[in-house]
mmCIF file of C-alpha atoms and ligand atoms in Angstrom:
data_model
loop_
_atom_site.group_PDB
_atom_site.id
_atom_site.type_symbol
_atom_site.label_atom_id
_atom_site.label_comp_id
_atom_site.label_asym_id
_atom_site.label_seq_id
_atom_site.Cartn_x
_atom_site.Cartn_y
_atom_site.Cartn_z
ATOM 1 C CA MET A 1 139.981 46.725 36.513
ATOM 2 C CA GLU A 2 139.837 44.006 38.669
ATOM 3 C CA GLN A 3 142.659 45.634 40.930
ATOM 4 C CA LYS A 4 140.533 48.979 40.886
ATOM 5 C CA ILE A 5 137.496 47.026 42.098
ATOM 6 C CA ASN A 6 139.444 45.415 44.996
ATOM 7 C CA ASP A 7 141.165 48.826 45.864
ATOM 8 C CA ILE A 8 137.709 50.341 46.181
ATOM 9 C CA LYS A 9 136.447 47.612 48.627
ATOM 10 C CA ASN A 10 139.786 47.968 50.675
ATOM 11 C CA GLN A 11 139.261 51.573 50.876
ATOM 12 C CA ILE A 12 135.711 51.190 51.988
ATOM 13 C CA LEU A 13 136.565 48.490 54.585
ATOM 14 C CA LYS A 14 139.334 51.064 55.821
ATOM 15 C CA ALA A 15 137.045 54.044 55.940
ATOM 16 C CA ILE A 16 134.167 52.269 57.450
ATOM 17 C CA SER A 17 135.927 51.312 60.800
ATOM 18 C CA LYS A 18 136.195 55.158 61.353
ATOM 19 C CA VAL A 19 132.423 55.894 60.953
ATOM 20 C CA ARG A 20 131.009 56.829 64.150
ATOM 21 C CA ASP A 21 127.328 57.827 63.160
ATOM 22 C CA ASN A 22 124.684 57.384 60.666
ATOM 23 C CA GLY A 23 125.321 60.810 58.926
ATOM 24 C CA GLU A 24 129.293 59.577 58.391
ATOM 25 C CA LEU A 25 127.908 56.374 57.060
ATOM 26 C CA PHE A 26 125.547 57.976 54.850
ATOM 27 C CA ASP A 27 128.464 59.945 53.300
ATOM 28 C CA LEU A 28 130.645 57.037 52.864
ATOM 29 C CA GLU A 29 128.013 55.379 51.051
ATOM 30 C CA LYS A 30 127.587 58.175 48.720
ATOM 31 C CA LYS A 31 131.198 58.637 48.118
ATOM 32 C CA PHE A 32 131.831 55.059 47.185
ATOM 33 C CA LEU A 33 128.555 53.893 45.739
ATOM 34 C CA GLY A 34 126.849 57.131 44.646
ATOM 35 C CA ARG A 35 126.052 58.278 41.311
ATOM 36 C CA LYS A 36 129.157 60.071 40.844
ATOM 37 C CA SER A 37 131.246 57.470 42.318
ATOM 38 C CA GLU A 38 134.262 55.646 40.705
ATOM 39 C CA PHE A 39 132.323 52.217 41.256
ATOM 40 C CA VAL A 40 129.496 53.357 39.342
ATOM 41 C CA SER A 41 131.412 54.543 36.459
ATOM 42 C CA ILE A 42 133.121 51.090 36.217
ATOM 43 C CA LEU A 43 129.659 49.683 36.114
ATOM 44 C CA LYS A 44 128.609 52.039 33.327
ATOM 45 C CA ASN A 45 131.427 51.293 31.274
ATOM 46 C CA LEU A 46 131.227 47.601 31.179
ATOM 47 C CA LYS A 47 129.326 47.890 28.030
ATOM 48 C CA ASP A 48 132.608 49.066 26.281
ATOM 49 C CA LEU A 49 134.573 46.082 27.403
ATOM 50 C CA ALA A 50 135.184 42.770 25.418
ATOM 51 C CA PRO A 51 132.419 40.120 26.008
ATOM 52 C CA GLU A 52 134.631 37.839 28.175
ATOM 53 C CA GLU A 53 136.083 40.674 30.076
ATOM 54 C CA ARG A 54 132.604 42.125 30.451
ATOM 55 C CA LYS A 55 131.208 38.991 31.950
ATOM 56 C CA LYS A 56 134.301 38.428 34.344
ATOM 57 C CA ILE A 57 134.457 42.221 35.605
ATOM 58 C CA GLY A 58 130.815 42.579 35.654
ATOM 59 C CA GLU A 59 130.323 39.482 37.989
ATOM 60 C CA LEU A 60 133.240 40.685 40.195
ATOM 61 C CA ALA A 61 131.762 44.273 40.368
ATOM 62 C CA ASN A 62 128.070 42.843 41.344
ATOM 63 C CA LYS A 63 129.599 40.466 43.981
ATOM 64 C CA THR A 64 131.688 43.406 45.341
ATOM 65 C CA LYS A 65 128.792 45.768 45.448
ATOM 66 C CA GLY A 66 126.797 43.274 47.412
ATOM 67 C CA GLU A 67 129.464 42.745 49.838
ATOM 68 C CA ILE A 68 129.923 46.412 50.253
ATOM 69 C CA LEU A 69 126.208 46.815 50.759
ATOM 70 C CA GLU A 70 126.345 44.076 53.152
ATOM 71 C CA ILE A 71 129.264 45.582 55.200
ATOM 72 C CA ILE A 72 127.283 49.117 55.244
ATOM 73 C CA LYS A 73 124.186 47.249 56.501
ATOM 74 C CA SER A 74 125.872 45.810 59.510
ATOM 75 C CA LYS A 75 127.743 48.830 60.223
ATOM 76 C CA ARG A 76 124.389 50.892 60.369
ATOM 77 C CA GLN A 77 123.060 48.325 62.941
ATOM 78 C CA GLU A 78 126.245 48.695 64.847
ATOM 79 C CA VAL A 79 125.961 52.461 64.931
ATOM 80 C CA LYS A 80 122.162 52.237 65.980
ATOM 81 C CA ASN A 81 123.218 50.139 68.832
ATOM 82 C CA GLU A 82 125.753 52.514 69.921
ATOM 83 C CA ASN A 83 123.139 55.368 69.896
ATOM 84 C CA LEU A 84 120.996 53.137 72.013
ATOM 85 C CA ASN A 85 123.689 52.667 74.591
ATOM 86 C CA PHE A 86 121.735 52.126 77.829
ATOM 87 C CA ASN A 87 124.871 52.213 79.871
ATOM 88 C CA LYS A 88 125.751 55.597 78.570
ATOM 89 C CA GLU A 89 122.323 56.762 79.041
ATOM 90 C CA ARG A 90 121.474 54.972 82.506
ATOM 91 C CA ILE A 91 119.964 57.355 85.132
ATOM 92 C CA ASP A 92 120.748 56.683 88.602
ATOM 93 C CA VAL A 93 117.413 57.324 90.408
ATOM 94 C CA THR A 94 119.067 57.124 93.779
ATOM 95 C CA ILE A 95 121.333 60.367 93.328
ATOM 96 C CA PRO A 96 119.617 63.092 95.448
ATOM 97 C CA GLY A 97 117.769 65.415 93.464
ATOM 98 C CA LYS A 98 118.739 69.190 92.854
ATOM 99 C CA LYS A 99 116.560 71.413 95.147
ATOM 100 C CA SER A 100 115.122 74.462 93.185
ATOM 101 C CA GLY A 101 114.577 77.424 95.828
ATOM 102 C CA ILE A 102 111.197 78.558 96.672
ATOM 103 C CA GLY A 103 110.354 81.835 98.319
ATOM 104 C CA HIS A 104 108.890 81.811 101.783
ATOM 105 C CA LEU A 105 107.443 84.174 104.347
ATOM 106 C CA ASN A 106 109.477 87.038 106.164
ATOM 107 C CA PRO A 107 109.344 86.357 109.990
ATOM 108 C CA ILE A 108 107.059 89.366 110.293
ATOM 109 C CA SER A 109 104.390 87.755 108.185
ATOM 110 C CA ILE A 110 104.771 84.452 110.118
ATOM 111 C CA VAL A 111 104.419 86.306 113.164
ATOM 112 C CA ARG A 112 101.291 88.494 112.011
ATOM 113 C CA ARG A 113 99.635 85.287 110.935
ATOM 114 C CA GLU A 114 100.229 83.572 114.188
ATOM 115 C CA ILE A 115 98.809 86.705 115.741
ATOM 116 C CA GLU A 116 95.721 86.764 113.676
ATOM 117 C CA ASP A 117 95.222 83.027 114.273
ATOM 118 C CA ILE A 118 95.092 83.771 118.172
ATOM 119 C CA PHE A 119 92.926 86.449 117.884
ATOM 120 C CA THR A 120 90.493 85.240 115.737
ATOM 121 C CA SER A 121 90.178 82.256 117.687
ATOM 122 C CA MET A 122 89.088 84.613 120.624
ATOM 123 C CA GLY A 123 86.206 86.020 118.332
ATOM 124 C CA PHE A 124 88.332 89.054 117.112
ATOM 125 C CA GLU A 125 88.038 90.526 113.745
ATOM 126 C CA ILE A 126 90.807 91.755 111.548
ATOM 127 C CA ALA A 127 90.562 95.516 110.520
ATOM 128 C CA ASP A 128 92.643 97.389 108.050
ATOM 129 C CA GLY A 129 93.468 100.834 106.682
ATOM 130 C CA PRO A 130 95.610 102.821 104.397
ATOM 131 C CA GLU A 131 99.433 103.120 104.775
ATOM 132 C CA VAL A 132 99.264 106.662 103.511
ATOM 133 C CA GLU A 133 96.881 108.288 106.009
ATOM 134 C CA THR A 134 94.867 111.615 106.361
ATOM 135 C CA GLU A 135 95.925 113.672 109.508
ATOM 136 C CA PHE A 136 92.423 113.384 110.583
ATOM 137 C CA TYR A 137 92.855 109.526 111.197
ATOM 138 C CA ASN A 138 96.432 109.535 112.237
ATOM 139 C CA PHE A 139 96.053 112.569 114.798
ATOM 140 C CA ASP A 140 92.958 114.536 115.159
ATOM 141 C CA SER A 141 90.442 111.427 115.375
ATOM 142 C CA LEU A 142 92.989 110.342 118.229
ATOM 143 C CA ASN A 143 92.671 113.364 120.154
ATOM 144 C CA ILE A 144 95.680 114.912 118.900
ATOM 145 C CA PRO A 145 94.842 118.301 117.309
ATOM 146 C CA LYS A 146 97.292 120.251 115.213
ATOM 147 C CA SER A 147 98.872 122.415 117.651
ATOM 148 C CA HIS A 148 98.978 119.786 120.546
ATOM 149 C CA PRO A 149 102.398 119.118 121.540
ATOM 150 C CA ALA A 150 101.831 115.465 121.435
ATOM 151 C CA ARG A 151 101.793 115.413 117.601
ATOM 152 C CA ASP A 152 105.709 115.614 118.113
ATOM 153 C CA MET A 153 105.571 112.351 120.109
ATOM 154 C CA GLN A 154 106.256 110.509 116.658
ATOM 155 C CA ASP A 155 108.452 111.772 113.948
ATOM 156 C CA THR A 156 105.949 111.637 111.296
ATOM 157 C CA PHE A 157 106.580 111.699 107.517
ATOM 158 C CA PHE A 158 104.124 114.405 106.096
ATOM 159 C CA MET A 159 103.252 114.888 102.676
ATOM 160 C CA LYS A 160 103.982 118.220 101.116
ATOM 161 C CA ASN A 161 101.032 120.402 100.411
ATOM 162 C CA SER A 162 98.495 117.979 101.628
ATOM 163 C CA ASP A 163 97.004 116.781 104.626
ATOM 164 C CA LEU A 164 98.306 113.323 104.023
ATOM 165 C CA ALA A 165 101.025 111.541 106.222
ATOM 166 C CA MET A 166 102.694 108.071 106.297
ATOM 167 C CA ARG A 167 100.547 106.353 108.793
ATOM 168 C CA SER A 168 102.754 106.507 112.259
ATOM 169 C CA GLN A 169 100.896 104.087 114.426
ATOM 170 C CA THR A 170 97.892 101.464 113.603
ATOM 171 C CA SER A 171 95.968 103.565 116.133
ATOM 172 C CA ALA A 172 94.957 105.385 113.008
ATOM 173 C CA ILE A 173 92.659 102.469 112.054
ATOM 174 C CA GLN A 174 90.392 103.074 115.235
ATOM 175 C CA ALA A 175 88.196 105.934 114.073
ATOM 176 C CA ARG A 176 88.152 104.367 110.475
ATOM 177 C CA TYR A 177 86.494 101.328 111.818
ATOM 178 C CA MET A 178 84.578 102.975 114.497
ATOM 179 C CA GLN A 179 82.750 105.219 111.791
ATOM 180 C CA LYS A 180 81.572 102.246 109.923
ATOM 181 C CA ASN A 181 80.801 99.757 112.961
ATOM 182 C CA LYS A 182 78.912 99.888 116.285
ATOM 183 C CA PRO A 183 79.875 98.475 119.562
ATOM 184 C CA PRO A 184 80.157 95.896 120.639
ATOM 185 C CA PHE A 185 83.117 94.752 118.718
ATOM 186 C CA LYS A 186 86.850 93.468 119.143
ATOM 187 C CA ILE A 187 89.480 93.967 116.478
ATOM 188 C CA ILE A 188 93.035 93.862 115.608
ATOM 189 C CA ALA A 189 94.494 96.046 113.233
ATOM 190 C CA PRO A 190 97.770 94.760 112.002
ATOM 191 C CA GLY A 191 99.892 97.157 109.459
ATOM 192 C CA ARG A 192 102.827 98.813 108.355
ATOM 193 C CA CYS A 193 103.988 102.274 109.915
ATOM 194 C CA PHE A 194 106.635 104.663 109.200
ATOM 195 C CA ARG A 195 108.540 107.375 111.214
ATOM 196 C CA ASN A 196 111.122 109.503 110.348
ATOM 197 C CA GLU A 197 113.776 108.066 112.711
ATOM 198 C CA ALA A 198 117.628 107.471 112.759
ATOM 199 C CA THR A 199 117.860 103.566 112.533
ATOM 200 C CA ASP A 200 119.718 101.430 114.923
ATOM 201 C CA THR A 201 119.332 97.864 116.184
ATOM 202 C CA THR A 202 115.923 98.800 117.710
ATOM 203 C CA HIS A 203 114.888 101.524 115.526
ATOM 204 C CA GLU A 204 113.548 101.515 111.793
ATOM 205 C CA HIS A 205 111.602 103.923 109.752
ATOM 206 C CA THR A 206 109.585 101.373 108.569
ATOM 207 C CA PHE A 207 108.024 98.735 110.850
ATOM 208 C CA HIS A 208 104.856 97.155 111.889
ATOM 209 C CA GLN A 209 102.359 97.237 114.524
ATOM 210 C CA PHE A 210 99.009 95.771 115.567
ATOM 211 C CA GLU A 211 96.575 97.376 117.486
ATOM 212 C CA ALA A 212 93.834 95.706 119.665
ATOM 213 C CA LEU A 213 90.818 97.500 120.279
ATOM 214 C CA VAL A 214 87.759 96.332 122.248
ATOM 215 C CA VAL A 215 84.616 98.568 122.690
ATOM 216 C CA GLY A 216 81.307 97.801 124.477
ATOM 217 C CA ASP A 217 79.399 98.595 127.354
ATOM 218 C CA ASN A 218 81.369 97.726 130.266
ATOM 219 C CA ILE A 219 84.920 97.249 129.053
ATOM 220 C CA ASN A 220 87.296 97.758 131.840
ATOM 221 C CA VAL A 221 91.191 97.687 132.773
ATOM 222 C CA GLY A 222 90.730 94.039 133.833
ATOM 223 C CA ASN A 223 89.611 93.163 130.573
ATOM 224 C CA LEU A 224 92.537 94.645 129.118
ATOM 225 C CA LYS A 225 94.976 92.748 131.303
ATOM 226 C CA HIS A 226 93.174 89.681 130.949
ATOM 227 C CA VAL A 227 92.986 89.595 126.970
ATOM 228 C CA ALA A 228 96.786 90.520 127.082
ATOM 229 C CA GLU A 229 97.784 87.722 129.215
ATOM 230 C CA VAL A 230 95.719 85.042 127.079
ATOM 231 C CA PHE A 231 97.357 86.510 124.059
ATOM 232 C CA PHE A 232 101.034 86.637 125.184
ATOM 233 C CA SER A 233 100.850 83.343 127.077
ATOM 234 C CA GLN A 234 99.752 81.695 123.745
ATOM 235 C CA PHE A 235 102.086 83.473 121.746
ATOM 236 C CA PHE A 236 104.939 82.757 123.846
ATOM 237 C CA HIS A 237 103.933 79.080 124.744
ATOM 238 C CA GLN A 238 104.205 79.840 128.503
ATOM 239 C CA ASP A 239 102.407 81.585 131.248
ATOM 240 C CA ILE A 240 102.892 85.213 130.890
ATOM 241 C CA LYS A 241 101.920 88.058 133.365
ATOM 242 C CA ILE A 242 100.938 91.788 132.557
ATOM 243 C CA ARG A 243 102.190 94.931 134.282
ATOM 244 C CA LEU A 244 100.728 97.986 133.667
ATOM 245 C CA ARG A 245 102.510 101.212 134.620
ATOM 246 C CA PRO A 246 100.829 104.986 134.357
ATOM 247 C CA SER A 247 101.884 106.723 131.149
ATOM 248 C CA TYR A 248 100.212 109.159 128.664
ATOM 249 C CA PHE A 249 98.756 108.772 125.266
ATOM 250 C CA PRO A 250 96.362 111.301 123.866
ATOM 251 C CA PHE A 251 93.890 108.818 122.765
ATOM 252 C CA VAL A 252 93.614 106.795 126.144
ATOM 253 C CA GLU A 253 92.494 107.592 129.715
ATOM 254 C CA PRO A 254 93.874 106.248 131.650
ATOM 255 C CA GLY A 255 96.981 105.305 129.716
ATOM 256 C CA PHE A 256 99.625 102.883 130.344
ATOM 257 C CA GLU A 257 102.925 101.442 129.299
ATOM 258 C CA TYR A 258 102.744 97.582 129.577
ATOM 259 C CA ASP A 259 105.441 95.137 130.532
ATOM 260 C CA ILE A 260 105.199 91.195 130.253
ATOM 261 C CA SER A 261 106.844 88.928 132.666
ATOM 262 C CA CYS A 262 110.302 88.052 131.005
ATOM 263 C CA THR A 263 109.877 85.174 128.478
ATOM 264 C CA MET A 264 113.611 84.056 129.258
ATOM 265 C CA CYS A 265 113.284 83.599 133.161
ATOM 266 C CA ALA A 266 109.593 83.776 133.981
ATOM 267 C CA GLY A 267 110.055 86.864 136.027
ATOM 268 C CA VAL A 268 112.866 85.733 138.014
ATOM 269 C CA GLY A 269 115.569 88.282 136.631
ATOM 270 C CA CYS A 270 118.073 87.397 133.809
ATOM 271 C CA SER A 271 120.147 89.499 131.437
ATOM 272 C CA ALA A 272 117.410 89.738 128.882
ATOM 273 C CA CYS A 273 115.242 91.624 131.278
ATOM 274 C CA LYS A 274 118.192 93.315 132.914
ATOM 275 C CA GLY A 275 117.472 91.580 136.273
ATOM 276 C CA ASN A 276 114.253 93.107 137.021
ATOM 277 C CA GLY A 277 111.895 90.153 135.503
ATOM 278 C CA TRP A 278 109.983 92.387 133.092
ATOM 279 C CA LEU A 279 110.121 93.260 129.580
ATOM 280 C CA GLU A 280 108.671 96.541 128.168
ATOM 281 C CA LEU A 281 106.395 96.068 125.512
ATOM 282 C CA GLY A 282 103.975 98.801 124.461
ATOM 283 C CA GLY A 283 101.344 101.399 125.043
ATOM 284 C CA ALA A 284 97.784 100.625 126.009
ATOM 285 C CA GLY A 285 94.800 102.153 128.068
ATOM 286 C CA MET A 286 91.200 102.645 128.153
ATOM 287 C CA VAL A 287 89.808 104.597 124.823
ATOM 288 C CA ASN A 288 89.613 108.353 125.527
ATOM 289 C CA GLN A 289 85.818 109.541 125.238
ATOM 290 C CA ASN A 290 86.961 112.131 122.608
ATOM 291 C CA VAL A 291 88.150 109.374 120.347
ATOM 292 C CA PHE A 292 84.669 107.989 120.495
ATOM 293 C CA VAL A 293 83.023 111.337 119.745
ATOM 294 C CA ALA A 294 85.296 111.927 116.662
ATOM 295 C CA ALA A 295 84.298 108.513 115.432
ATOM 296 C CA GLY A 296 80.693 109.608 115.782
ATOM 297 C CA TYR A 297 79.680 107.848 118.980
ATOM 298 C CA PRO A 298 77.839 109.566 121.901
ATOM 299 C CA ARG A 299 80.102 110.664 124.905
ATOM 300 C CA ASN A 300 80.095 108.396 127.773
ATOM 301 C CA LYS A 301 77.933 105.808 126.303
ATOM 302 C CA TYR A 302 80.769 103.170 125.451
ATOM 303 C CA THR A 303 83.956 101.959 127.187
ATOM 304 C CA GLY A 304 86.780 100.412 125.590
ATOM 305 C CA PHE A 305 90.537 99.493 125.818
ATOM 306 C CA ALA A 306 93.282 99.618 123.245
ATOM 307 C CA TRP A 307 96.699 98.512 122.876
ATOM 308 C CA GLY A 308 99.639 98.757 120.300
ATOM 309 C CA ILE A 309 102.712 96.728 119.857
ATOM 310 C CA GLY A 310 105.454 96.381 117.557
ATOM 311 C CA LEU A 311 105.647 93.206 115.362
ATOM 312 C CA GLU A 312 109.289 93.414 114.949
ATOM 313 C CA ARG A 313 109.738 93.538 118.743
ATOM 314 C CA LEU A 314 107.822 90.322 119.009
ATOM 315 C CA ALA A 315 109.635 88.447 116.309
ATOM 316 C CA MET A 316 112.856 89.459 117.693
ATOM 317 C CA MET A 317 111.780 88.101 121.041
ATOM 318 C CA LYS A 318 110.318 85.066 119.740
ATOM 319 C CA TYR A 319 113.227 84.482 117.390
ATOM 320 C CA LYS A 320 116.003 85.945 119.414
ATOM 321 C CA ILE A 321 116.842 88.376 116.507
ATOM 322 C CA ASP A 322 119.294 91.153 117.915
ATOM 323 C CA ASP A 323 119.033 93.819 115.220
ATOM 324 C CA VAL A 324 115.691 95.123 113.724
ATOM 325 C CA ARG A 325 117.208 96.208 110.305
ATOM 326 C CA LEU A 326 117.662 92.628 109.343
ATOM 327 C CA PHE A 327 113.911 92.259 108.544
ATOM 328 C CA HIS A 328 114.209 94.643 105.715
ATOM 329 C CA SER A 329 117.699 93.834 104.795
ATOM 330 C CA GLY A 330 116.799 91.706 101.907
ATOM 331 C CA ASP A 331 119.700 89.379 103.229
ATOM 332 C CA LEU A 332 118.665 85.877 101.987
ATOM 333 C CA ARG A 333 121.090 84.285 104.779
ATOM 334 C CA PHE A 334 118.741 85.750 107.511
ATOM 335 C CA ILE A 335 115.364 85.123 105.742
ATOM 336 C CA ARG A 336 116.211 81.349 105.081
ATOM 337 C CA GLN A 337 116.391 80.695 108.694
ATOM 338 C CA PHE A 338 112.732 80.820 109.288
HETATM 339 N N1 LIG B 401 99.785 104.118 119.096
HETATM 340 C C1 LIG B 401 100.629 104.013 120.317
HETATM 341 C C2 LIG B 401 102.251 104.030 119.780
HETATM 342 O O1 LIG B 401 102.516 103.679 118.712
HETATM 343 C C3 LIG B 401 100.582 102.729 121.032
HETATM 344 C C4 LIG B 401 99.225 102.702 121.684
HETATM 345 C C5 LIG B 401 98.160 102.134 121.079
HETATM 346 C C6 LIG B 401 99.070 103.379 122.852
HETATM 347 C C7 LIG B 401 96.916 102.042 121.716
HETATM 348 C C8 LIG B 401 97.883 103.146 123.652
HETATM 349 C C9 LIG B 401 96.903 102.714 122.991
HETATM 350 O O2 LIG B 401 103.031 104.440 120.529
#
């Protein structure tokens, strides 16, 4: 019997050194001291022993139980300290953090906001219109009647069996705004436009324009030139000159194409401007009186100027981007550069 008790103690001592956590310790305690353990059955059977023997074994068993409980107790503390091992859990606050990616603006949006800031600081209002437009606003109101060859100047996406089209130019916003507002006013109208075009490095079927429209009693070409020069100079952070060349757009008379002095060489001549010092930018002109009449204004009461320009073209010049298709490519390597 004595031998047995000492054996159990030795077994426990051996087993306990392998215990790594509280769960294992609990199992071990149950196995050696639990209700069904050998140790407890020894205690239960003490009553069957002779009185002498009972005393001796009983004392030994109680002493051993006390020792075992003591061992388990100190092991429990050890396991607890192990779990609180600060070294293992130490956090190095000097390790650089992991950056989680956040979205940001497309260069087109950046440029649009910049343009809006410049114009609102000059007292311009920002006008808006739908991307799916009626033929009236996209064409008729702009002095482009149905059978007129000028309708073919832009390859428009027409909607089947309706008079709707994807807006091919932000000029479509002109009559919309004028029907609701009386001169004098100064607006810009930025927006997405669509044309049924083959794409290449400078053409996209989906692109952005903004229209500038100023109408009042005495607006003239000088005003057009001045506002354009102020705007482009602020936008490109340098002195920009404007050059007008005669051109034709049905909604302006006279109509122009306008160039700006080269932003790379300030008009001296370089590869960007093919040596001539000017960069072609867009269309402009004095609002055709027919446009005023279509919008509900009396003929010859007001004068105004308008111009249109591509946002992609401006962004490409500003950030030196060489392919317009990149804007809508969805390529994050492109977008993350801005
Ligand atoms: N809407 C014209 C275009 O998209 C540009 C333009 C605007 C021309 C205003 C003259 C006046 O080509």
